[in-house]
Structures are given as C-alpha cells and as structure tokens.
Short mmCIF file of C-alpha atoms in Angstrom, two decimals:
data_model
loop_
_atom_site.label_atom_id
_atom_site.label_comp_id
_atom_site.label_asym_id
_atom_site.label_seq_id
_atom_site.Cartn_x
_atom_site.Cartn_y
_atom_site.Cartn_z
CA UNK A 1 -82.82 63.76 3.12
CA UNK A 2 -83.32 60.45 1.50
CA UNK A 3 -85.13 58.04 3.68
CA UNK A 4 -84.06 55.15 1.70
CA UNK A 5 -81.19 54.40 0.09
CA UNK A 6 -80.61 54.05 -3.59
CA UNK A 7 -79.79 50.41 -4.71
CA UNK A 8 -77.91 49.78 -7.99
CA UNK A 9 -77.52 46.81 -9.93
CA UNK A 10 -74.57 46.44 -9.65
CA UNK A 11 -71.95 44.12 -7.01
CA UNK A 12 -68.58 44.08 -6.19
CA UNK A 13 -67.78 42.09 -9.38
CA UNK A 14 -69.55 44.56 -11.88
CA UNK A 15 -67.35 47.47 -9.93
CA UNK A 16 -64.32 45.52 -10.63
CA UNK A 17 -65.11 44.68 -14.43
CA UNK A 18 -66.14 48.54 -14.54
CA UNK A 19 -62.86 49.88 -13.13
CA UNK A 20 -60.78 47.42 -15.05
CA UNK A 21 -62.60 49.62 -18.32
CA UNK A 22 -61.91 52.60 -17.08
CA UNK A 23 -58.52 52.19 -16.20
CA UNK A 24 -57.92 50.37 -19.35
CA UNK A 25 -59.41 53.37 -21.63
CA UNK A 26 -56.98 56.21 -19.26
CA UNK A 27 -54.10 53.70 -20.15
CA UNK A 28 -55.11 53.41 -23.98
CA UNK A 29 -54.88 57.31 -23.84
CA UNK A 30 -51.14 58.16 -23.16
CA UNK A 31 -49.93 55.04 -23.99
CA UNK A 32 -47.74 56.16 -26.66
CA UNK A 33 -45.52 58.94 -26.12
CA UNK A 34 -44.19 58.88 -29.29
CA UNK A 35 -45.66 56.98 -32.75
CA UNK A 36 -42.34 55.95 -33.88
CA UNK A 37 -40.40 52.43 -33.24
CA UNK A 38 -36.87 54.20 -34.31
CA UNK A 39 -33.94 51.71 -33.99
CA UNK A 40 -30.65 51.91 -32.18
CA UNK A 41 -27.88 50.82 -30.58
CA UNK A 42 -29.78 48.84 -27.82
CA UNK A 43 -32.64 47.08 -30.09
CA UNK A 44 -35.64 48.60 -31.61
CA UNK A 45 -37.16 52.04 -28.82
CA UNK A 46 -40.87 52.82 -28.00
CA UNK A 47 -41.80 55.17 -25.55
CA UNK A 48 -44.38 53.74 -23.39
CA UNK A 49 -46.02 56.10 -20.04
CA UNK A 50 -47.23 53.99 -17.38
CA UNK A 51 -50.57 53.58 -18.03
CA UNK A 52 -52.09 53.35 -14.03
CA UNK A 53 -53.29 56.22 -12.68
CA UNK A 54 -50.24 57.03 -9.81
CA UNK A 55 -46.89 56.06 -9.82
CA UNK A 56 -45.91 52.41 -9.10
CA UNK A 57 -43.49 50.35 -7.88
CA UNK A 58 -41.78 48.61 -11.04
CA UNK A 59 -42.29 45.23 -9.64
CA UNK A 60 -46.06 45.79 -9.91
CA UNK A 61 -45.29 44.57 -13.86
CA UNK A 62 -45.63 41.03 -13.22
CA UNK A 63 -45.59 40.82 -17.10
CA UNK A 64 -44.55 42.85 -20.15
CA UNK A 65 -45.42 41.72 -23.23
CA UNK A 66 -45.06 43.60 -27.24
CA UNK A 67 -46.41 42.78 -30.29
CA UNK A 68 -45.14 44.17 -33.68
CA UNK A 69 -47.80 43.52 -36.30
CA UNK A 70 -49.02 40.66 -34.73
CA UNK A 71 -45.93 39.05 -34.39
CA UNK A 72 -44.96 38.15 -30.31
CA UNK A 73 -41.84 39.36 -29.15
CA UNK A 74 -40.34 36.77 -26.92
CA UNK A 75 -40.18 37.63 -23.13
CA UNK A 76 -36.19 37.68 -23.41
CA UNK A 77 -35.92 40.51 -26.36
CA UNK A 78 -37.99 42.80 -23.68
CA UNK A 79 -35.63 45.68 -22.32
CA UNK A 80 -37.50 48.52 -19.81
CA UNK A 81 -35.48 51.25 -19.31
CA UNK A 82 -35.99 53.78 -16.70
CA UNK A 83 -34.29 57.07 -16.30
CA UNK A 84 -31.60 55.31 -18.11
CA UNK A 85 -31.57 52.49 -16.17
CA UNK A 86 -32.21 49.32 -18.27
CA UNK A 87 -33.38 45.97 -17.03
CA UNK A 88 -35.14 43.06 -18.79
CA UNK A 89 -38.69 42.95 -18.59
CA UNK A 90 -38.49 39.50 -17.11
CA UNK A 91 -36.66 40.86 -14.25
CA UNK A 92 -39.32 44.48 -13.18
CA UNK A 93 -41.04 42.23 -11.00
CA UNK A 94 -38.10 41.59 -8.28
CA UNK A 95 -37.41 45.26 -8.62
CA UNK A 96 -39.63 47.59 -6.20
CA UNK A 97 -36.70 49.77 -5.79
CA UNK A 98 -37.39 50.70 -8.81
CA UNK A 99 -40.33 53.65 -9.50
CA UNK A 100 -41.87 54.34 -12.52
CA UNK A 101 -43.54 57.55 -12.06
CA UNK A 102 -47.17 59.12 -13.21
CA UNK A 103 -47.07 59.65 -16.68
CA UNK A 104 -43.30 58.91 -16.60
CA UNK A 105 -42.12 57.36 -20.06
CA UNK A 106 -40.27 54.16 -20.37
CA UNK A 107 -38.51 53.15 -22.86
CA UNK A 108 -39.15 49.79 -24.10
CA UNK A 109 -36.21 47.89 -25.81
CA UNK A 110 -36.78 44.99 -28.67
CA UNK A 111 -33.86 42.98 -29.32
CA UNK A 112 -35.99 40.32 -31.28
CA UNK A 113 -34.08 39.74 -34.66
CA UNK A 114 -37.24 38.60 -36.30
CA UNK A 115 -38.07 42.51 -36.05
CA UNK A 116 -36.67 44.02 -39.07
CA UNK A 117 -38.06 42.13 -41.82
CA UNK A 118 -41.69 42.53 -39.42
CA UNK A 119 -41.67 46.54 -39.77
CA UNK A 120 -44.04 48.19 -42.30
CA UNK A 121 -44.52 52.05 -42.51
CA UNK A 122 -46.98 52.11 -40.28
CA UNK A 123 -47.15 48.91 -37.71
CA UNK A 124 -49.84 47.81 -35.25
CA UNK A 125 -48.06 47.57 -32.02
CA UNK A 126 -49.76 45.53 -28.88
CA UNK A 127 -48.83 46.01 -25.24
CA UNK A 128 -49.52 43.46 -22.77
CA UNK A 129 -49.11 44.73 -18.97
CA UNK A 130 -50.48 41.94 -16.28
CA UNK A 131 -49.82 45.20 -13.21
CA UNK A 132 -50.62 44.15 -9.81
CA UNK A 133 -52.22 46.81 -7.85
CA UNK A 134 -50.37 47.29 -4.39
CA UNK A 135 -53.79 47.17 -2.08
CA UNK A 136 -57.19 45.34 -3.33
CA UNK A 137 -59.05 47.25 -6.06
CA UNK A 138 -61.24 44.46 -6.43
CA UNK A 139 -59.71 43.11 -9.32
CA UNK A 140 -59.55 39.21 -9.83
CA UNK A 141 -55.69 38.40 -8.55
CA UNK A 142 -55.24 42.07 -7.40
CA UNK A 143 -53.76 42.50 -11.10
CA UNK A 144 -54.96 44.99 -13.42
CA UNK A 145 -54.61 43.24 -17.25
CA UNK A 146 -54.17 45.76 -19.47
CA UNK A 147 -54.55 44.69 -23.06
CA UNK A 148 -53.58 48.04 -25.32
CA UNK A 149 -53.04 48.51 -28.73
CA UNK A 150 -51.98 51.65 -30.83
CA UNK A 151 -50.05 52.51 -33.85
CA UNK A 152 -46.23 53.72 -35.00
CA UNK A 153 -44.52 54.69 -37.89
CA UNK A 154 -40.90 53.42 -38.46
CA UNK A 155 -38.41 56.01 -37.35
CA UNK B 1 -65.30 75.51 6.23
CA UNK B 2 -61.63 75.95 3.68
CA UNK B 3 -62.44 74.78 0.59
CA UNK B 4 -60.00 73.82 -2.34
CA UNK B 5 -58.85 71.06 -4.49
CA UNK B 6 -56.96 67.94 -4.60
CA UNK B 7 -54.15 68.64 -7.22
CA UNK B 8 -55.97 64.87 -8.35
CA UNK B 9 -58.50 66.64 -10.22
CA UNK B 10 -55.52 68.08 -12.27
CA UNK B 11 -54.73 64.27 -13.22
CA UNK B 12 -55.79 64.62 -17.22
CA UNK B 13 -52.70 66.29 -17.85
CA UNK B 14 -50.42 65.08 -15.18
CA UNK B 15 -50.80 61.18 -16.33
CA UNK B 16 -50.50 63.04 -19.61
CA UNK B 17 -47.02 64.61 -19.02
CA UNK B 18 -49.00 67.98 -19.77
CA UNK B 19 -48.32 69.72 -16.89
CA UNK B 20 -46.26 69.07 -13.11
CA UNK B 21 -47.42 69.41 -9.96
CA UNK B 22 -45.99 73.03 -9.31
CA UNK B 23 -47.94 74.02 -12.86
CA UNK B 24 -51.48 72.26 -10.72
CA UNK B 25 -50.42 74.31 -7.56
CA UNK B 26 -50.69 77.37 -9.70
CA UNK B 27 -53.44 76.73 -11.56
CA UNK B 28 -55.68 75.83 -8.23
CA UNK B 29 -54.43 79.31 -7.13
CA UNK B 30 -55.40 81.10 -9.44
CA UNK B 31 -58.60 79.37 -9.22
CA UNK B 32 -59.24 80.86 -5.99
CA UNK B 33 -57.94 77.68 -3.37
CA UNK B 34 -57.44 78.16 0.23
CA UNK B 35 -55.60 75.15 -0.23
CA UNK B 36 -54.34 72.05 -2.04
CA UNK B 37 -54.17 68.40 -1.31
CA UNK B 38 -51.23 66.65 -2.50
CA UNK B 39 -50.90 62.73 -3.20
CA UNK B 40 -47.53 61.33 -2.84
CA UNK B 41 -47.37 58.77 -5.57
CA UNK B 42 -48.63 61.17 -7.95
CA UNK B 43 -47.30 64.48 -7.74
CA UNK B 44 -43.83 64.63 -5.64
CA UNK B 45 -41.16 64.32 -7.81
CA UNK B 46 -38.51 61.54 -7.29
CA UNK B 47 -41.07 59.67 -5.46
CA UNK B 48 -40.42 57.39 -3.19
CA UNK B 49 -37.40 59.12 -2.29
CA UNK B 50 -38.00 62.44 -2.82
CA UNK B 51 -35.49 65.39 -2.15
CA UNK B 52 -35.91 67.67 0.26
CA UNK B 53 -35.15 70.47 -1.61
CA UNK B 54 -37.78 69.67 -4.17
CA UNK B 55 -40.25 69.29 -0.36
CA UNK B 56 -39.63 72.66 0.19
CA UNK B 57 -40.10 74.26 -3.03
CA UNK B 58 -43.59 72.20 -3.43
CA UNK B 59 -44.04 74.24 0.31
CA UNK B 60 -42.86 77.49 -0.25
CA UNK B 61 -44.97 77.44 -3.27
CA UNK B 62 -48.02 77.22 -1.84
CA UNK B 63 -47.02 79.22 0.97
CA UNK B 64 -46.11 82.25 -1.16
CA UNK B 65 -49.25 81.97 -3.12
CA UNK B 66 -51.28 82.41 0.13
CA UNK B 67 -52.77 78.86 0.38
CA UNK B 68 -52.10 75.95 2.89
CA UNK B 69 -51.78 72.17 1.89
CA UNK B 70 -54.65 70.70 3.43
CA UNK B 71 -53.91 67.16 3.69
CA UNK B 72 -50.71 65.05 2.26
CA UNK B 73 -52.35 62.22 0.58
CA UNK B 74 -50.42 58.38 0.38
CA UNK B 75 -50.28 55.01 -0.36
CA UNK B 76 -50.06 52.05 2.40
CA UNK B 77 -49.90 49.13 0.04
CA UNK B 78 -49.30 45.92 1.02
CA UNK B 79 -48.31 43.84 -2.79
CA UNK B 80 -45.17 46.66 -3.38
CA UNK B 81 -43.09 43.10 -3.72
CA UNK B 82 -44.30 40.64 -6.07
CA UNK B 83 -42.42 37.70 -3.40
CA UNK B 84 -44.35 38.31 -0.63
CA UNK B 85 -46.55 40.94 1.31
CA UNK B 86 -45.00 43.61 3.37
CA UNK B 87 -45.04 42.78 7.16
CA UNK B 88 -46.24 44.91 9.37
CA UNK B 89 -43.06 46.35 10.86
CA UNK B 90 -41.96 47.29 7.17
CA UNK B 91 -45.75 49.43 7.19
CA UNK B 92 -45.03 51.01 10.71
CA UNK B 93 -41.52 52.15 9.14
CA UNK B 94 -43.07 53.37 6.07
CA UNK B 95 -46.43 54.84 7.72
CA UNK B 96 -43.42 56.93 10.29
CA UNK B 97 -41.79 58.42 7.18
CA UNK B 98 -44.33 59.81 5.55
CA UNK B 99 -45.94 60.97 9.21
CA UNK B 100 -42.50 62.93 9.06
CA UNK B 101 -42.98 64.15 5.07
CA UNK B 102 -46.60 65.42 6.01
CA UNK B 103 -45.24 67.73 8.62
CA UNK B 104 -41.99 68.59 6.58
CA UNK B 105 -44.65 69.83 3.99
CA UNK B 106 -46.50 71.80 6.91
CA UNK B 107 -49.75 69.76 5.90
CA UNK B 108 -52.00 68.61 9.30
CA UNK B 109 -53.12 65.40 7.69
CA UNK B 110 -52.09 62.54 6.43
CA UNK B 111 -54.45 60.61 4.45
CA UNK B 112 -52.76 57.17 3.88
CA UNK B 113 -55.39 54.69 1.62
CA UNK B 114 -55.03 51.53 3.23
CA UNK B 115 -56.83 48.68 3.23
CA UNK B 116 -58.38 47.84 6.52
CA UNK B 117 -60.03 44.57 6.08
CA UNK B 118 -61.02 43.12 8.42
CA UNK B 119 -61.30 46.56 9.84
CA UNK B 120 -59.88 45.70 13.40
CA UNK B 121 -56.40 45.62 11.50
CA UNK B 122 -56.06 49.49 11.04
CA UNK B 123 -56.36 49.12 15.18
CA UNK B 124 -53.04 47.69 15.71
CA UNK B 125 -51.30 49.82 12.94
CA UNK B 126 -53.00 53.46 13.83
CA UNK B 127 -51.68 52.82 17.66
CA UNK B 128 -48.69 51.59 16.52
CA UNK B 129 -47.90 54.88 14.77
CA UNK B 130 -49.57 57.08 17.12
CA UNK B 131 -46.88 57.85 19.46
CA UNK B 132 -45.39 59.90 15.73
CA UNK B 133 -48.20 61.51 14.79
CA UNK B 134 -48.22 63.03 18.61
CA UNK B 135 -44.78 64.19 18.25
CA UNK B 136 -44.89 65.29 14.90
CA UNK B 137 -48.54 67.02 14.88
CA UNK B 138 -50.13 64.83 11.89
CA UNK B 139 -53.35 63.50 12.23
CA UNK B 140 -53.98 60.13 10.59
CA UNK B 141 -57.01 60.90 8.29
CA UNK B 142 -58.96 58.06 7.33
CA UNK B 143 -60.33 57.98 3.90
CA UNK B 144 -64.44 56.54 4.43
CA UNK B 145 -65.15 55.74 0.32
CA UNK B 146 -67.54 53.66 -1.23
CA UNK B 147 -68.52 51.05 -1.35
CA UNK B 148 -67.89 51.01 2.42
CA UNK B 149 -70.82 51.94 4.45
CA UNK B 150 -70.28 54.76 6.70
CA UNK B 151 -69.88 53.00 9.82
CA UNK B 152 -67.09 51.07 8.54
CA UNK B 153 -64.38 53.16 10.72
CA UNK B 154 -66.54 53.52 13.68
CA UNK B 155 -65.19 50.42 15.61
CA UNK B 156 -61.54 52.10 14.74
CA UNK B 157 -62.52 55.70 15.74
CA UNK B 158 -63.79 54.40 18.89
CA UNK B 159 -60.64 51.68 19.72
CA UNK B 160 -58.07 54.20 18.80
CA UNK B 161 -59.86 56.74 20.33
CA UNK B 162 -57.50 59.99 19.94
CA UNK B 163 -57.40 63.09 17.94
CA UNK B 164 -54.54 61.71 15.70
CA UNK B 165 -56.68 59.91 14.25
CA UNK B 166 -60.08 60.97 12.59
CA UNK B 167 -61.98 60.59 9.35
CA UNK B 168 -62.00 62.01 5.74
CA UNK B 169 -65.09 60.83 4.20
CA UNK B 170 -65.24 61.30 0.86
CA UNK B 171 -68.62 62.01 -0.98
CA UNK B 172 -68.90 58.82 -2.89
CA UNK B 173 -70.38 57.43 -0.33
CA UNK B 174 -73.57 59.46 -0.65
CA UNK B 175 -73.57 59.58 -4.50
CA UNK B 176 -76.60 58.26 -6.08
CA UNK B 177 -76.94 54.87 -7.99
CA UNK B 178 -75.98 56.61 -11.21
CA UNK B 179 -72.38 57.34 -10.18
CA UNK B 180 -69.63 55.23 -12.29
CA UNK B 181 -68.83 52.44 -9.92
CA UNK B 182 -71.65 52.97 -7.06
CA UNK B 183 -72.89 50.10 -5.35
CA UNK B 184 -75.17 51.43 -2.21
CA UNK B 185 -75.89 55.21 -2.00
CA UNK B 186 -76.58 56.38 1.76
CA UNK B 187 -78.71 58.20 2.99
CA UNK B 188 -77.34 61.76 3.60
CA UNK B 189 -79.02 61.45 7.47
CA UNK B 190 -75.50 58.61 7.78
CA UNK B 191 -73.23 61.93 7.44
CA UNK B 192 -74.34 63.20 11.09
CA UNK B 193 -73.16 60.74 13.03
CA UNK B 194 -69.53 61.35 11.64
CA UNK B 195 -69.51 65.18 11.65
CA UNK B 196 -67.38 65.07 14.95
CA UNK B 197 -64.56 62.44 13.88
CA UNK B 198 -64.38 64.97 10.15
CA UNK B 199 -61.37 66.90 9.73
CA UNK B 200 -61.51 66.97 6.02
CA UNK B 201 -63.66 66.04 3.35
CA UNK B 202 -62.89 64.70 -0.71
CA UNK B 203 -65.72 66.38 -3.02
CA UNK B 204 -66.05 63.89 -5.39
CA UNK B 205 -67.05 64.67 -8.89
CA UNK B 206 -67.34 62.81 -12.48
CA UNK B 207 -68.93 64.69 -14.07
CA UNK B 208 -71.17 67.54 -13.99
CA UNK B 209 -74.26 69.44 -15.98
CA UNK B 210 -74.32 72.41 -18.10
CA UNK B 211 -75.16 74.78 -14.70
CA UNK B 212 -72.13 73.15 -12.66
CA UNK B 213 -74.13 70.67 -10.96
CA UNK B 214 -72.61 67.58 -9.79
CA UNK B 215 -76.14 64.93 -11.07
CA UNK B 216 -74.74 62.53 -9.04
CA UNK B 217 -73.69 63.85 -6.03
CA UNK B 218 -75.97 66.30 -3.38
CA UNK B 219 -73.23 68.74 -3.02
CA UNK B 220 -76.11 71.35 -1.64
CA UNK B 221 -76.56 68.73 1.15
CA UNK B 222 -73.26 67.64 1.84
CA UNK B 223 -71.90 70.94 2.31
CA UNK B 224 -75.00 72.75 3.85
CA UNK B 225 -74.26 70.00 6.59
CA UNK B 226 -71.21 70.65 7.01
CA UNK B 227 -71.88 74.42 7.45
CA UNK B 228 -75.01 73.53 9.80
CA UNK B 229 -72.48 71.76 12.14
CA UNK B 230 -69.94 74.06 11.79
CA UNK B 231 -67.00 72.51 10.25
CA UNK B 232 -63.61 74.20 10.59
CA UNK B 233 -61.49 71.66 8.34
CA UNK B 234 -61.03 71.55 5.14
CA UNK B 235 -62.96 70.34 1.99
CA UNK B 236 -60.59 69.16 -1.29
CA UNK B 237 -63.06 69.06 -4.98
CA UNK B 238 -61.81 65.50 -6.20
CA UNK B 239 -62.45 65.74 -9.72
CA UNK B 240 -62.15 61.57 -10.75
CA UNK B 241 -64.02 62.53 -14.47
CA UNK B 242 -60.36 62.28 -16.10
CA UNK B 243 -60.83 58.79 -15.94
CA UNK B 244 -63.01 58.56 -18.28
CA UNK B 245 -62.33 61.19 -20.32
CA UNK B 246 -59.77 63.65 -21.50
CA UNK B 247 -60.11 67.45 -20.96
CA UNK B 248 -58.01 69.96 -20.22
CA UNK B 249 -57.76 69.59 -16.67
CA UNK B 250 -58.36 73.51 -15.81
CA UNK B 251 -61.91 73.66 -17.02
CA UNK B 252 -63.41 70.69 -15.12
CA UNK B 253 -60.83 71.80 -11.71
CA UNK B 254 -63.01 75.52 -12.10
CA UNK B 255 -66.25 73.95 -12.28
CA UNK B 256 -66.25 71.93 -9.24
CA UNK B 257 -64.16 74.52 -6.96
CA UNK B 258 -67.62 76.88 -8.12
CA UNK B 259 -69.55 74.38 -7.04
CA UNK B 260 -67.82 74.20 -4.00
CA UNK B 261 -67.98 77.97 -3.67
CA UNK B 262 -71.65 78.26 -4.57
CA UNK B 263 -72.71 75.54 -1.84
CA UNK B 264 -69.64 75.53 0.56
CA UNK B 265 -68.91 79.92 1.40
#
C-alpha cells in the first residue's frame, strides 16, 4: 500500500479549466445532428444535441447565442424548440419545467432576415451556450461556457 | 462481491443518440453483469417525469435478463432555477420522490450527487428524508469522489448514524496523480476505515492499457480489499473515458467489466 500519497500539480482551478476542456471537446462531438441549415416555415432549422453530459433543466441555458459565417444573430431571432415546443432563446432560462434530455436534439430557429443573403454552400456556424451547472463543478460562476463551432451545408 | 456496470460507461453513444438505455441494459448483459446502475438524468426516458410504464419496462428488463439494478443513480441540484436556489423543503420533496422511483425500480440504493458543503448540511437533509427511506427500503448512498478526502462523510456517517444511509466511494479517490482531473491520490490504507459504511462501490476508469489494466487506478488493490473484508454489495465499472474520446461504447464497457472479473470473482 502506498505510504505516501501522490501529489499532483494541479489545484482546484486547473481541475476546473481541465473539465471545462473536456466537456467542451464531448460537446464539440455531437453538436450537430445534422450539417444542414434547411429553411422553413418558422425561420432558418439546425439541429443542435445538448452538448452536457446528462440531461438538464432548460433554464440551465442562461444564454444561446448563433453565428452564421461570422455574422451574430441577434438574441431575439433565437427560437429553441423542444419536442415541438418552441420558445425564444431569451426566455429557456425561466423555464426549468422544461427538460432537454441526453443527447436529445433541439431545434434551433433563426428568424434573422439578414440570413439569406449570409448563406454560402457550405457556412461556418458558431454556438454560444453560457449552461449553468445545477450543483458546483468548480467552474467560475457555476456556468459551463461552451464556445463550439462546426460546419453546414444549405438545405 | 456483485460486480457490473453503470449503464454511464455506455455514455459515448447515449450522448450520441447511438443507442437507449434498454439497448445499454442489453449490452451489459450480454457482457456478463449481475447488475446495472442506472442514472436518472441520463437514461430514464421522459425524465423528470417519467412514466411508469416506461419504470417498469426499464425493470422487467433487467429482471428477465437475470440481473438486478444495483443502485438508482440522481441528481440533487440546487441552481435547477436560474431566479434563485431551491430551498430546502423543495430538496426534501424531490429527494422523497425519487426515494419512491428507486424502490419502484426494485433498486436498494439511491445514490443522489449532492453537494454537501459545508458537509454538516447533508445532516439536516439525510434525517430529514430518513423516515422514507425506512418505509420504502432505500438506502441513501453517498457518493465519496475526488477530490474529497475520504473522511469527508465521516462526520455525516456518524451524525446520521443509521443503515439508510451509507457510502459509495468511488475509486477516484485512490487514483494516482496521472488520472485526468486528480488532485490528491490516497493512500489505499484510507479505504479500511470505510469498508463497514460501503454498500456499493463506482470502478472508475479512463482509460486503460493494451492488457486491460486500468494505469491509473489499483483495481488489484481496491478489489482484493474488498474481497479481504468480505463485501456483499455491489461494485458498478464507471467507464468516464467517453469524455474524452469517442469509441464505441461496447468495447471499452467489456474491458473494464474483465477487469472487474479478473480482480473482483
């Protein structure tokens, strides 16, 4: 048995940093559920999975925000829909009735006129979830900023 | 000593939309599981309000494939509303209902993750709750993970004081300082002092070598303890690599429930 334990270099501020990598890189992953931005009747669709590792309360989104080719959608033009039930982004943070499952994909709504004349073949599409986590990870204002990126083709 | 897996280490392709939780049931079956452990937020569909029908399916599954849920894993956070923090009578209510869902499922612990800090405020919630997990036969495990040293619980075990409530330590705590987020290993001599609070056990694993080793991790210890003292609960392989890395979740699930095998039988 050891008679002394192992030391690391590491604190409670490197294993925060750390996680925040980690759980960054699983959200990167199966971000996308589909490379296509296809347009209809309720603004331009993505399918997004929640990127945290369990299923969350929607009002851990204190923040939603899209990019389309480096152009920022305004806060407003954000639509989540969940199981068909559509709310604006502004809004998922008063709404902990609401779940969003493991892996479950959102749909994410852009209204933003600006879009159309934005969209290429292929377009560089940023996500910008600010997700509080529900009990302390360690993470600076218990909120887990994830800062993803990915590509999609115009459906 | 019962030895399976969390359905967690199926996680690759559950956050992936690969596979449900009655696909991971099967596949830690066939794997050779006395039993699963199942985590609320993750694998019951319909969560938070889940049906009963889809309850007893998730049971008679297991049931009928001759394995036992070992431990119905949950969440007790405190930030679910982004106004304010939920009070302590809405965490009683919550911590009753899923001391009810445990024992709907048939499982004999509940391991809620909570956190207790200051430590002295699990006191007031565990006795708070106790009075249901008499009546309805669930035993509050505690989950003892690092970076918490592996006293942390003992001023809890010994103010609560009843077999409702008792630990799950999970192995982290004795990885070495190579382990993705380690802080302070233990020494493995810190596991014997806790041996008679244990009713089940998460076998945490990252990664693991070309023989099946855990490098991080003394499983040979860990369990050989375990076995020295005699434990009769139940031991889950937490496979946490998916993390980091995709792979198809049944190849790293067989290693470690091997491993498990090879040091735990």
């Amino acid at each position: 048995m050891n008679a002394e334990p192992p030391r690391t270099n590491r604190n409670q501020a490197d294993r925060a940093k750390q996680g925040i990598f980690v759980f960054s890189g699983l959200g990167q992953r199966d971000l996308f559920a589909s490379n296509r931005i296809e347009q209809t009747d309720a603004g331009w669709r993505l399918l997004i999975r929640n990127p945290w590792y369990t299923g969350t309360h929607l009002s851990t989104v204190s923040s939603l925000g899209i990019a389309v080719n480096g152009h920022n959608v305004s806060e407003g033009h954000i639509f989540l829909s969940l199981r068909g039930q559509m709310v604006p982004a502004a809004y998922a943070k008063n709404l902990h009735e609401i779940w969003w499952g493991m892996g479950e994909v959102a749909e994410v709504f852009l209204t933003d006129p600006a879009i159309p004349a934005l969209l290429k073949d292929t377009n560089e599409i940023g996500v910008e979830i600010d997700m509080r986590t529900t009990f302390s990870y360690g993470f600076p204002d218990d909120t887990l900023p994830y800062r993803l990126t990915g590509e999609v083709e115009r459906g | 000593m019962k030895l399976g897996l969390t359905l967690y280490s199926f996680g690759a392709d559950l956050h992936a939309g690969k596979m449900d939780v009655f696909d991971a049931i099967r596949k830690a079956a066939e794997l050779g599981c006395d039993g699963v452990e199942i985590i609320a937020e993750q694998h019951i569909p319909g969560w938070p309000n889940p049906s009963l029908d889809d309850l007893t399916q998730i049971r008679e599954l297991v049931e009928s494939l001759g394995m036992e849920i070992f431990c119905f894993s949950c969440y007790f956070g405190k930030n679910i509303r982004s106004d304010r923090p939920q009070t302590f009578e809405e965490l009683v209510h919550h911590a009753k209902r899923m001391i009810a869902l445990t024992a709907y499922l048939g499982a004999p612990i509940m391991r809620p993750a909570f956190n207790a800090n200051p430590v002295g405020q699990l006191i007031d919630f565990v006795n708070a709750v106790l009075p249901s997990l008499e009546k309805y036969g669930v035993i509050w495990g505690v989950e003892l993970h690092a970076p918490h040293p592996p006293s942390y619980y003992q001023e809890a075990l010994d103010a609560v004081d009843s077999p409702w409530f008792r630990l799950v330590p999970d192995f982290s705590c004795w990885q070495g300082p190579n382990a993705p987020g380690q802080i302070q290993s233990n020494p493995l001599s810190t596991l014997e002092p806790l041996l008679k609070y244990t009713v089940h056990c998460h076998a945490k694993a990252h990664m693991f070598t070309a023989d099946g080793e855990e490098p991080n991790t003394p499983y040979k210890e860990l369990l050989g303890m375990l076995k020295d003292y005699g434990f009769k609960g139940s031991v889950s392989g937490e496979y946490e690599g998916w993390f980091i890395k995709y792979a198809p979740s049944e190849q790293p699930a067989k290693t470690l429930f091997n491993l498990l095998e090879k040091y735990g039988r």
